[in-house]
Amino acid sequence: MSPDATRDGATGAVTTDADHAAWVAVLDALERDLTAEATTTWTEPTGLGPLPRDLVGRASRLLAAQRDRMATLEAERRQTLEHLGALRAVDATREPRGSVYLDASA
């Protein structure tokens, strides 16, 4: 094992400082994206190795926050659809109040 590597006592997985730094960068990016107003395209990172034990709590909190955000977005989507449905219903019942056609030949 190299000097910059540690072994997880529970799983036996070896994590290097570079792996740890890569995981920290991924979690940082996911946390930024969670609070950003604009959407970003996410691609699954490769070559990370197992999640370091000391980052499990942070990753779990991030997952919970992402689930909460998804629930909020779904509620907002449903509310928007209800509003659109109400607007469409009003337009469907509206009858023209005046002439629809103008006889320009007269």
Coordinates of N, CA and C in Angstrom, one line a residue:
M1 N 0.9 -1.2 0.0 CA 0.0 0.0 0.0 C 0.9 1.2 0.0
S2 N 0.5 2.2 -0.8 CA 1.4 3.4 -0.9 C 1.2 4.3 0.3
P3 N 2.1 5.2 0.6 CA 2.0 6.1 1.8 C 0.8 7.0 1.8
D4 N 0.2 7.3 0.6 CA -0.9 8.2 0.5 C -2.2 7.4 0.5
A5 N -2.2 6.2 0.8 CA -3.4 5.3 0.8 C -3.8 4.9 2.2
T6 N -5.1 4.7 2.4 CA -5.6 4.2 3.7 C -6.5 3.1 3.4
R7 N -6.6 2.2 4.3 CA -7.5 1.0 4.2 C -8.7 1.2 5.1
D8 N -9.9 1.0 4.6 CA -11.1 1.1 5.5 C -11.1 -0.2 6.3
G9 N -11.2 0.0 7.6 CA -11.2 -1.2 8.5 C -12.4 -2.1 8.3
A10 N -13.6 -1.5 8.0 CA -14.8 -2.2 7.9 C -14.9 -3.0 6.5
T11 N -14.5 -2.3 5.4 CA -14.7 -2.9 4.1 C -13.4 -3.4 3.5
G12 N -12.3 -2.9 4.0 CA -11.0 -3.3 3.5 C -10.7 -2.6 2.2
A13 N -11.5 -1.7 1.8 CA -11.2 -0.9 0.6 C -10.1 0.1 0.8
V14 N -9.3 0.2 -0.3 CA -8.1 1.1 -0.2 C -8.5 2.4 -0.9
T15 N -8.3 3.5 -0.2 CA -8.6 4.8 -0.7 C -7.3 5.7 -0.7
T16 N -7.0 6.3 -1.9 CA -5.9 7.1 -2.0 C -6.3 8.6 -1.7
D17 N -5.3 9.4 -1.5 CA -5.6 10.9 -1.3 C -6.3 11.4 -2.6
A18 N -5.8 10.9 -3.7 CA -6.4 11.4 -5.0 C -7.8 11.0 -5.1
D19 N -8.1 9.7 -4.7 CA -9.5 9.3 -4.7 C -10.4 10.1 -3.8
H20 N -9.9 10.4 -2.6 CA -10.6 11.2 -1.7 C -10.9 12.6 -2.2
A21 N -9.8 13.2 -2.8 CA -10.0 14.5 -3.4 C -11.0 14.5 -4.6
A22 N -11.0 13.5 -5.3 CA -11.9 13.3 -6.5 C -13.4 13.3 -5.9
W23 N -13.6 12.5 -4.9 CA -14.9 12.4 -4.3 C -15.4 13.7 -3.7
V24 N -14.4 14.4 -3.0 CA -14.8 15.7 -2.5 C -15.2 16.6 -3.6
A25 N -14.5 16.6 -4.7 CA -14.8 17.5 -5.9 C -16.2 17.1 -6.4
V26 N -16.5 15.9 -6.5 CA -17.8 15.4 -7.0 C -18.9 15.9 -6.1
L27 N -18.7 15.7 -4.8 CA -19.8 16.1 -3.9 C -19.9 17.6 -3.9
D28 N -18.8 18.4 -4.0 CA -18.9 19.8 -4.0 C -19.7 20.2 -5.2
A29 N -19.5 19.6 -6.4 CA -20.2 20.0 -7.6 C -21.7 19.7 -7.5
L30 N -22.0 18.5 -6.9 CA -23.4 18.1 -6.7 C -24.1 19.1 -5.8
E31 N -23.4 19.5 -4.7 CA -24.0 20.5 -3.8 C -24.2 21.8 -4.4
R32 N -23.3 22.3 -5.3 CA -23.5 23.5 -6.0 C -24.7 23.4 -6.9
D33 N -24.8 22.3 -7.7 CA -25.9 22.1 -8.6 C -27.2 22.1 -7.9
L34 N -27.2 21.6 -6.7 CA -28.5 21.5 -5.9 C -29.1 22.8 -5.6
T35 N -28.2 23.8 -5.4 CA -28.6 25.1 -5.0 C -28.7 26.1 -6.2
A36 N -28.2 25.7 -7.3 CA -28.2 26.5 -8.5 C -29.6 26.7 -9.1
E37 N -29.8 27.9 -9.6 CA -31.1 28.1 -10.3 C -31.1 27.5 -11.7
A38 N -30.0 27.6 -12.4 CA -29.9 27.0 -13.7 C -29.7 25.5 -13.6
T39 N -30.2 24.8 -14.6 CA -29.9 23.4 -14.6 C -28.6 23.1 -15.4
T40 N -27.9 22.1 -15.0 CA -26.7 21.7 -15.6 C -26.8 20.2 -16.1
T41 N -26.0 19.9 -17.0 CA -26.0 18.5 -17.5 C -25.0 17.7 -16.6
W42 N -25.5 16.6 -16.1 CA -24.6 15.8 -15.2 C -24.2 14.6 -16.0
T43 N -22.9 14.3 -15.8 CA -22.4 13.0 -16.3 C -21.8 12.2 -15.2
E44 N -22.0 11.0 -15.2 CA -21.5 10.1 -14.1 C -20.0 10.1 -14.1
P45 N -19.4 10.4 -13.0 CA -17.9 10.4 -12.9 C -17.5 8.9 -13.0
T46 N -16.3 8.7 -13.6 CA -15.7 7.4 -13.7 C -14.4 7.3 -12.9
G47 N -14.1 6.1 -12.5 CA -12.8 5.9 -11.9 C -12.6 6.5 -10.5
L48 N -13.7 6.6 -9.8 CA -13.7 7.2 -8.4 C -13.3 6.1 -7.4
G49 N -13.7 4.9 -7.6 CA -13.4 3.9 -6.5 C -14.5 4.1 -5.5
P50 N -14.4 3.3 -4.4 CA -15.4 3.3 -3.4 C -15.4 4.7 -2.6
L51 N -16.6 5.0 -2.2 CA -16.8 6.3 -1.4 C -16.0 6.1 -0.1
P52 N -15.1 7.1 0.2 CA -14.4 7.0 1.5 C -15.4 7.1 2.7
R53 N -15.1 6.4 3.7 CA -16.0 6.3 4.9 C -16.3 7.6 5.5
D54 N -15.3 8.5 5.5 CA -15.5 9.8 6.2 C -16.4 10.7 5.3
L55 N -16.7 10.3 4.1 CA -17.6 11.1 3.3 C -19.0 10.5 3.2
V56 N -19.3 9.4 3.8 CA -20.6 8.7 3.7 C -21.7 9.6 4.3
G57 N -21.4 10.3 5.4 CA -22.5 11.1 6.0 C -22.8 12.3 5.1
R58 N -21.8 12.9 4.5 CA -22.0 14.0 3.6 C -22.8 13.6 2.4
A59 N -22.4 12.4 1.8 CA -23.1 11.9 0.6 C -24.6 11.6 1.0
S60 N -24.8 11.1 2.2 CA -26.2 10.7 2.6 C -27.0 12.0 2.7
R61 N -26.4 13.0 3.3 CA -27.2 14.3 3.5 C -27.5 14.9 2.1
L62 N -26.5 14.8 1.2 CA -26.7 15.3 -0.2 C -27.8 14.6 -0.9
L63 N -27.9 13.2 -0.7 CA -28.9 12.4 -1.3 C -30.3 12.8 -0.8
A64 N -30.4 13.0 0.6 CA -31.6 13.5 1.2 C -32.1 14.8 0.6
A65 N -31.1 15.7 0.5 CA -31.4 17.1 0.0 C -31.9 17.0 -1.5
Q66 N -31.3 16.1 -2.3 CA -31.7 15.9 -3.7 C -33.1 15.4 -3.7
R67 N -33.4 14.4 -2.9 CA -34.8 13.9 -2.8 C -35.8 14.9 -2.4
D68 N -35.4 15.8 -1.5 CA -36.3 16.9 -1.1 C -36.6 17.8 -2.2
R69 N -35.5 18.1 -2.9 CA -35.6 19.1 -4.1 C -36.5 18.5 -5.2
M70 N -36.3 17.2 -5.4 CA -37.1 16.5 -6.4 C -38.6 16.5 -6.0
A71 N -38.9 16.3 -4.7 CA -40.3 16.4 -4.3 C -40.9 17.8 -4.4
T72 N -40.1 18.8 -4.2 CA -40.5 20.2 -4.3 C -40.8 20.5 -5.8
L73 N -39.9 20.1 -6.7 CA -40.1 20.3 -8.1 C -41.3 19.6 -8.6
E74 N -41.5 18.3 -8.1 CA -42.7 17.6 -8.6 C -44.0 18.3 -8.1
A75 N -44.0 18.8 -6.9 CA -45.2 19.6 -6.4 C -45.4 20.8 -7.2
E76 N -44.3 21.5 -7.6 CA -44.5 22.7 -8.4 C -45.0 22.4 -9.8
R77 N -44.5 21.3 -10.3 CA -44.9 20.8 -11.6 C -46.4 20.5 -11.6
R78 N -46.9 19.8 -10.6 CA -48.3 19.5 -10.5 C -49.2 20.7 -10.4
Q79 N -48.7 21.7 -9.6 CA -49.4 22.9 -9.4 C -49.5 23.7 -10.7
T80 N -48.4 23.7 -11.4 CA -48.4 24.4 -12.7 C -49.4 23.7 -13.7
L81 N -49.4 22.4 -13.7 CA -50.4 21.7 -14.6 C -51.8 22.0 -14.2
E82 N -52.1 22.1 -12.9 CA -53.4 22.4 -12.4 C -53.8 23.9 -12.9
H83 N -52.9 24.8 -12.8 CA -53.1 26.2 -13.3 C -53.4 26.2 -14.8
L84 N -52.6 25.5 -15.5 CA -52.8 25.4 -17.0 C -54.1 24.8 -17.3
G85 N -54.5 23.7 -16.6 CA -55.8 23.1 -16.8 C -57.0 24.1 -16.5
A86 N -56.8 24.9 -15.4 CA -57.9 25.9 -15.1 C -57.9 26.9 -16.2
L87 N -56.8 27.4 -16.7 CA -56.8 28.4 -17.8 C -57.4 27.8 -19.1
R88 N -57.1 26.6 -19.4 CA -57.7 25.9 -20.6 C -59.2 25.8 -20.4
A89 N -59.7 25.5 -19.2 CA -61.1 25.3 -19.0 C -61.8 26.6 -19.2
V90 N -61.2 27.7 -18.8 CA -61.9 29.0 -18.9 C -61.9 29.3 -20.4
D91 N -60.9 29.1 -21.2 CA -60.8 29.4 -22.6 C -61.9 28.5 -23.3
A92 N -62.0 27.3 -22.9 CA -63.0 26.4 -23.6 C -64.4 26.8 -23.4
T93 N -64.8 27.5 -22.4 CA -66.1 27.9 -22.1 C -66.4 29.3 -22.6
R94 N -65.4 30.0 -23.0 CA -65.6 31.4 -23.5 C -66.2 31.4 -24.9
E95 N -67.3 32.1 -25.0 CA -68.0 32.2 -26.3 C -67.7 33.6 -26.9
P96 N -67.6 33.7 -28.2 CA -67.3 35.0 -28.8 C -68.5 36.0 -28.4
R97 N -68.1 37.2 -28.1 CA -69.1 38.2 -27.7 C -69.6 39.1 -28.9
G98 N -68.9 39.1 -29.9 CA -69.2 39.9 -31.1 C -69.2 39.1 -32.4
S99 N -69.2 39.8 -33.5 CA -69.2 39.1 -34.7 C -67.9 38.4 -34.9
V100 N -68.0 37.2 -35.5 CA -66.8 36.4 -35.7 C -66.3 36.7 -37.1
Y101 N -67.3 37.0 -38.0 CA -66.9 37.2 -39.4 C -67.5 38.6 -39.8
L102 N -66.7 39.3 -40.7 CA -67.1 40.6 -41.1 C -67.4 40.5 -42.6
D103 N -68.7 40.8 -43.0 CA -69.0 40.8 -44.4 C -68.6 42.1 -45.1
A104 N -67.4 42.0 -45.8 CA -66.8 43.2 -46.4 C -67.4 43.5 -47.7
S105 N -68.3 42.6 -48.3 CA -68.9 42.8 -49.6 C -70.1 43.8 -49.6
A106 N -70.6 44.0 -48.4 CA -71.8 44.8 -48.3 C -71.6 46.3 -48.3

